[in-house]
Amino acid sequence: MKCPFCAHPDTRVADSRLMEERNAVRRRRHCPNCGKRFGTLETVELKMPAVIGPDKKRSPFNAQRLRNDLTAAARKSALTPEQIDETVRLTEHRLYTSGQRDIPSTALADMVLKELLRQDTEAAVRFAALHKRFDNPADFASWLAQAVKTDRKA
Protein backbone atom coordinates (compact mmCIF):
# COMPACT_ATOMS: atom_id res chain seq x y z
CA MET A 1 0.00 0.00 0.00
CA LYS A 2 1.39 3.37 -1.00
CA CYS A 3 1.74 6.01 1.74
CA PRO A 4 -0.79 8.83 1.20
CA PHE A 5 1.63 11.40 2.74
CA CYS A 6 4.96 10.75 1.00
CA ALA A 7 3.94 8.24 -1.72
CA HIS A 8 6.46 5.66 -0.46
CA PRO A 9 5.49 2.41 -2.23
CA ASP A 10 5.81 0.08 0.77
CA THR A 11 4.08 0.49 4.15
CA ARG A 12 3.85 -1.89 7.10
CA VAL A 13 0.67 -3.19 8.72
CA ALA A 14 0.75 -2.34 12.43
CA ASP A 15 -2.64 -3.80 13.39
CA SER A 16 -5.64 -5.54 11.72
CA ARG A 17 -9.21 -5.81 12.98
CA LEU A 18 -12.07 -7.75 11.43
CA MET A 19 -15.28 -5.71 11.11
CA GLU A 20 -17.89 -8.47 10.84
CA GLU A 21 -20.92 -6.19 10.47
CA ARG A 22 -19.41 -4.69 7.29
CA ASN A 23 -17.58 -7.83 6.12
CA ALA A 24 -14.34 -5.85 6.06
CA VAL A 25 -10.87 -5.61 7.59
CA ARG A 26 -9.57 -2.35 9.08
CA ARG A 27 -5.78 -2.07 9.01
CA ARG A 28 -3.57 0.47 10.75
CA ARG A 29 -0.46 1.11 8.69
CA HIS A 30 2.89 2.76 9.31
CA CYS A 31 5.18 4.32 6.70
CA PRO A 32 8.88 3.53 7.32
CA ASN A 33 9.90 6.46 5.12
CA CYS A 34 8.04 9.41 6.73
CA GLY A 35 6.92 7.76 10.00
CA LYS A 36 3.25 8.73 9.58
CA ARG A 37 0.39 6.38 10.47
CA PHE A 38 -2.85 5.92 8.55
CA GLY A 39 -5.73 3.49 8.30
CA THR A 40 -7.19 1.48 5.45
CA LEU A 41 -10.44 -0.41 5.06
CA GLU A 42 -10.38 -3.58 2.98
CA THR A 43 -13.68 -4.96 1.65
CA VAL A 44 -14.70 -7.64 -0.79
CA GLU A 45 -15.83 -6.33 -4.15
CA LEU A 46 -18.26 -8.59 -5.95
CA LYS A 47 -19.39 -7.87 -9.48
CA MET A 48 -23.11 -8.05 -10.13
CA PRO A 49 -24.31 -9.44 -13.44
CA ALA A 50 -25.71 -6.94 -15.90
CA VAL A 51 -29.43 -7.11 -16.65
CA ILE A 52 -30.33 -7.62 -20.32
CA GLY A 53 -33.60 -5.86 -21.07
CA PRO A 54 -36.20 -6.68 -23.72
CA ASP A 55 -34.44 -4.23 -26.05
CA LYS A 56 -31.18 -6.25 -25.61
CA LYS A 57 -29.47 -3.35 -23.82
CA ARG A 58 -27.23 -4.15 -20.86
CA SER A 59 -27.76 -2.16 -17.70
CA PRO A 60 -26.39 -2.57 -14.19
CA PHE A 61 -28.57 -4.28 -11.60
CA ASN A 62 -30.30 -1.61 -9.51
CA ALA A 63 -31.36 -2.84 -6.06
CA GLN A 64 -33.22 0.40 -5.31
CA ARG A 65 -35.28 0.05 -8.48
CA LEU A 66 -36.20 -3.52 -7.48
CA ARG A 67 -37.11 -2.28 -3.98
CA ASN A 68 -39.31 0.45 -5.50
CA ASP A 69 -41.04 -2.04 -7.82
CA LEU A 70 -41.65 -4.45 -4.95
CA THR A 71 -43.01 -1.63 -2.79
CA ALA A 72 -45.42 -0.65 -5.58
CA ALA A 73 -46.51 -4.29 -6.03
CA ALA A 74 -47.05 -4.69 -2.28
CA ARG A 75 -48.96 -1.44 -1.81
CA LYS A 76 -52.27 -3.06 -0.83
CA SER A 77 -50.98 -6.45 0.24
CA ALA A 78 -49.77 -7.90 3.53
CA LEU A 79 -46.11 -7.78 2.46
CA THR A 80 -44.05 -5.84 5.02
CA PRO A 81 -41.09 -3.53 4.32
CA GLU A 82 -38.87 -6.08 6.08
CA GLN A 83 -40.04 -8.81 3.69
CA ILE A 84 -39.36 -6.50 0.74
CA ASP A 85 -35.83 -5.83 2.01
CA GLU A 86 -35.28 -9.55 2.53
CA THR A 87 -36.49 -10.29 -1.01
CA VAL A 88 -34.07 -7.70 -2.41
CA ARG A 89 -31.23 -9.14 -0.29
CA LEU A 90 -31.98 -12.70 -1.41
CA THR A 91 -32.15 -11.61 -5.04
CA GLU A 92 -28.80 -9.81 -4.76
CA HIS A 93 -27.26 -12.87 -3.10
CA ARG A 94 -28.57 -15.19 -5.82
CA LEU A 95 -27.21 -12.87 -8.50
CA TYR A 96 -23.79 -12.70 -6.82
CA THR A 97 -23.56 -16.45 -6.45
CA SER A 98 -24.94 -17.27 -9.91
CA GLY A 99 -21.56 -16.65 -11.50
CA GLN A 100 -23.26 -15.25 -14.58
CA ARG A 101 -21.95 -12.20 -16.39
CA ASP A 102 -25.41 -11.24 -17.70
CA ILE A 103 -28.96 -12.16 -16.73
CA PRO A 104 -32.05 -11.58 -18.86
CA SER A 105 -34.63 -9.33 -17.24
CA THR A 106 -37.19 -12.12 -17.64
CA ALA A 107 -35.01 -14.51 -15.60
CA LEU A 108 -34.57 -11.82 -12.93
CA ALA A 109 -38.34 -11.28 -12.81
CA ASP A 110 -38.89 -15.05 -12.48
CA MET A 111 -36.35 -15.18 -9.63
CA VAL A 112 -38.17 -12.41 -7.77
CA LEU A 113 -41.62 -13.89 -8.52
CA LYS A 114 -40.58 -17.26 -7.11
CA GLU A 115 -39.79 -15.58 -3.80
CA LEU A 116 -42.90 -13.37 -3.89
CA LEU A 117 -45.18 -16.36 -4.50
CA ARG A 118 -43.91 -17.86 -1.24
CA GLN A 119 -44.69 -14.66 0.65
CA ASP A 120 -47.76 -13.01 -0.89
CA THR A 121 -49.67 -14.07 -4.01
CA GLU A 122 -51.37 -10.70 -4.39
CA ALA A 123 -48.03 -8.85 -4.55
CA ALA A 124 -46.68 -11.50 -6.93
CA VAL A 125 -49.60 -10.98 -9.32
CA ARG A 126 -49.05 -7.22 -9.34
CA PHE A 127 -45.31 -7.68 -9.88
CA ALA A 128 -45.95 -10.15 -12.73
CA ALA A 129 -48.36 -7.74 -14.39
CA LEU A 130 -45.56 -5.16 -14.47
CA HIS A 131 -42.56 -7.34 -15.32
CA LYS A 132 -43.64 -10.39 -17.28
CA ARG A 133 -44.38 -10.18 -20.97
CA PHE A 134 -47.80 -11.70 -21.59
CA ASP A 135 -48.84 -11.84 -25.24
CA ASN A 136 -52.54 -11.97 -24.44
CA PRO A 137 -54.94 -12.17 -21.49
CA ALA A 138 -55.11 -15.96 -21.78
CA ASP A 139 -51.36 -16.20 -21.06
CA PHE A 140 -51.82 -14.05 -17.97
CA ALA A 141 -54.79 -16.16 -16.85
CA SER A 142 -52.74 -19.34 -17.34
CA TRP A 143 -49.85 -17.92 -15.31
CA LEU A 144 -52.27 -16.76 -12.61
CA ALA A 145 -53.91 -20.21 -12.38
CA GLN A 146 -50.46 -21.79 -11.98
CA ALA A 147 -49.51 -19.23 -9.30
CA VAL A 148 -52.68 -19.88 -7.32
CA LYS A 149 -52.12 -23.62 -7.60
CA THR A 150 -48.55 -23.17 -6.30
CA ASP A 151 -49.82 -20.95 -3.48
CA ARG A 152 -52.32 -23.57 -2.33
CA LYS A 153 -49.62 -26.27 -2.21
CA ALA A 154 -47.46 -24.18 0.12
XYZ file of C-alpha atoms in Angstrom:
154
model
C 0.000 0.000 0.000
C 1.390 3.365 -0.995
C 1.740 6.010 1.743
C -0.794 8.831 1.201
C 1.631 11.400 2.742
C 4.959 10.747 0.998
C 3.944 8.237 -1.723
C 6.461 5.664 -0.464
C 5.495 2.408 -2.230
C 5.807 0.081 0.771
C 4.079 0.486 4.146
C 3.848 -1.887 7.099
C 0.669 -3.192 8.717
C 0.747 -2.341 12.432
C -2.641 -3.800 13.386
C -5.636 -5.538 11.715
C -9.212 -5.805 12.981
C -12.070 -7.752 11.434
C -15.276 -5.708 11.113
C -17.894 -8.465 10.842
C -20.917 -6.185 10.470
C -19.411 -4.691 7.295
C -17.584 -7.829 6.117
C -14.341 -5.846 6.062
C -10.868 -5.606 7.594
C -9.570 -2.352 9.077
C -5.778 -2.067 9.013
C -3.571 0.466 10.752
C -0.457 1.114 8.695
C 2.891 2.755 9.310
C 5.179 4.319 6.702
C 8.880 3.528 7.316
C 9.899 6.464 5.117
C 8.045 9.408 6.733
C 6.921 7.760 9.999
C 3.252 8.729 9.576
C 0.393 6.381 10.475
C -2.847 5.923 8.546
C -5.733 3.489 8.304
C -7.187 1.484 5.450
C -10.438 -0.406 5.056
C -10.381 -3.579 2.985
C -13.680 -4.958 1.650
C -14.700 -7.638 -0.791
C -15.831 -6.325 -4.148
C -18.262 -8.587 -5.947
C -19.388 -7.871 -9.479
C -23.108 -8.052 -10.125
C -24.308 -9.443 -13.442
C -25.710 -6.937 -15.899
C -29.427 -7.108 -16.655
C -30.334 -7.623 -20.321
C -33.597 -5.857 -21.069
C -36.200 -6.677 -23.724
C -34.444 -4.232 -26.053
C -31.184 -6.250 -25.611
C -29.475 -3.350 -23.822
C -27.225 -4.154 -20.863
C -27.759 -2.158 -17.699
C -26.389 -2.571 -14.187
C -28.575 -4.278 -11.602
C -30.295 -1.612 -9.509
C -31.360 -2.840 -6.061
C -33.215 0.403 -5.314
C -35.284 0.047 -8.481
C -36.196 -3.516 -7.477
C -37.114 -2.281 -3.981
C -39.314 0.453 -5.500
C -41.035 -2.041 -7.823
C -41.646 -4.448 -4.949
C -43.012 -1.629 -2.793
C -45.417 -0.651 -5.579
C -46.514 -4.286 -6.029
C -47.045 -4.686 -2.277
C -48.957 -1.437 -1.811
C -52.273 -3.058 -0.828
C -50.979 -6.453 0.244
C -49.769 -7.899 3.530
C -46.107 -7.783 2.458
C -44.055 -5.838 5.023
C -41.094 -3.530 4.317
C -38.865 -6.079 6.082
C -40.045 -8.809 3.690
C -39.359 -6.503 0.742
C -35.827 -5.829 2.010
C -35.279 -9.554 2.528
C -36.486 -10.292 -1.012
C -34.065 -7.702 -2.409
C -31.233 -9.137 -0.287
C -31.984 -12.700 -1.406
C -32.149 -11.611 -5.040
C -28.800 -9.811 -4.762
C -27.265 -12.869 -3.104
C -28.572 -15.191 -5.822
C -27.214 -12.868 -8.504
C -23.794 -12.702 -6.822
C -23.561 -16.451 -6.451
C -24.940 -17.275 -9.906
C -21.564 -16.654 -11.496
C -23.261 -15.245 -14.578
C -21.955 -12.199 -16.387
C -25.411 -11.237 -17.698
C -28.956 -12.156 -16.727
C -32.050 -11.576 -18.861
C -34.628 -9.325 -17.239
C -37.192 -12.118 -17.639
C -35.013 -14.506 -15.595
C -34.568 -11.821 -12.929
C -38.345 -11.279 -12.805
C -38.893 -15.049 -12.477
C -36.350 -15.180 -9.626
C -38.174 -12.409 -7.769
C -41.616 -13.894 -8.517
C -40.582 -17.263 -7.113
C -39.789 -15.576 -3.796
C -42.898 -13.374 -3.892
C -45.180 -16.357 -4.501
C -43.906 -17.864 -1.236
C -44.689 -14.664 0.651
C -47.755 -13.008 -0.887
C -49.674 -14.074 -4.006
C -51.373 -10.700 -4.394
C -48.033 -8.848 -4.553
C -46.680 -11.502 -6.926
C -49.598 -10.980 -9.322
C -49.047 -7.218 -9.339
C -45.311 -7.681 -9.885
C -45.949 -10.149 -12.730
C -48.365 -7.738 -14.394
C -45.558 -5.164 -14.473
C -42.563 -7.340 -15.318
C -43.637 -10.395 -17.285
C -44.382 -10.180 -20.972
C -47.804 -11.700 -21.587
C -48.842 -11.842 -25.235
C -52.540 -11.972 -24.438
C -54.936 -12.167 -21.487
C -55.110 -15.964 -21.782
C -51.364 -16.200 -21.064
C -51.816 -14.047 -17.973
C -54.789 -16.163 -16.855
C -52.740 -19.337 -17.336
C -49.850 -17.917 -15.314
C -52.266 -16.762 -12.615
C -53.911 -20.206 -12.380
C -50.459 -21.794 -11.976
C -49.507 -19.229 -9.304
C -52.677 -19.883 -7.322
C -52.125 -23.617 -7.597
C -48.552 -23.166 -6.300
C -49.822 -20.946 -3.475
C -52.317 -23.571 -2.328
C -49.622 -26.275 -2.209
C -47.460 -24.179 0.117
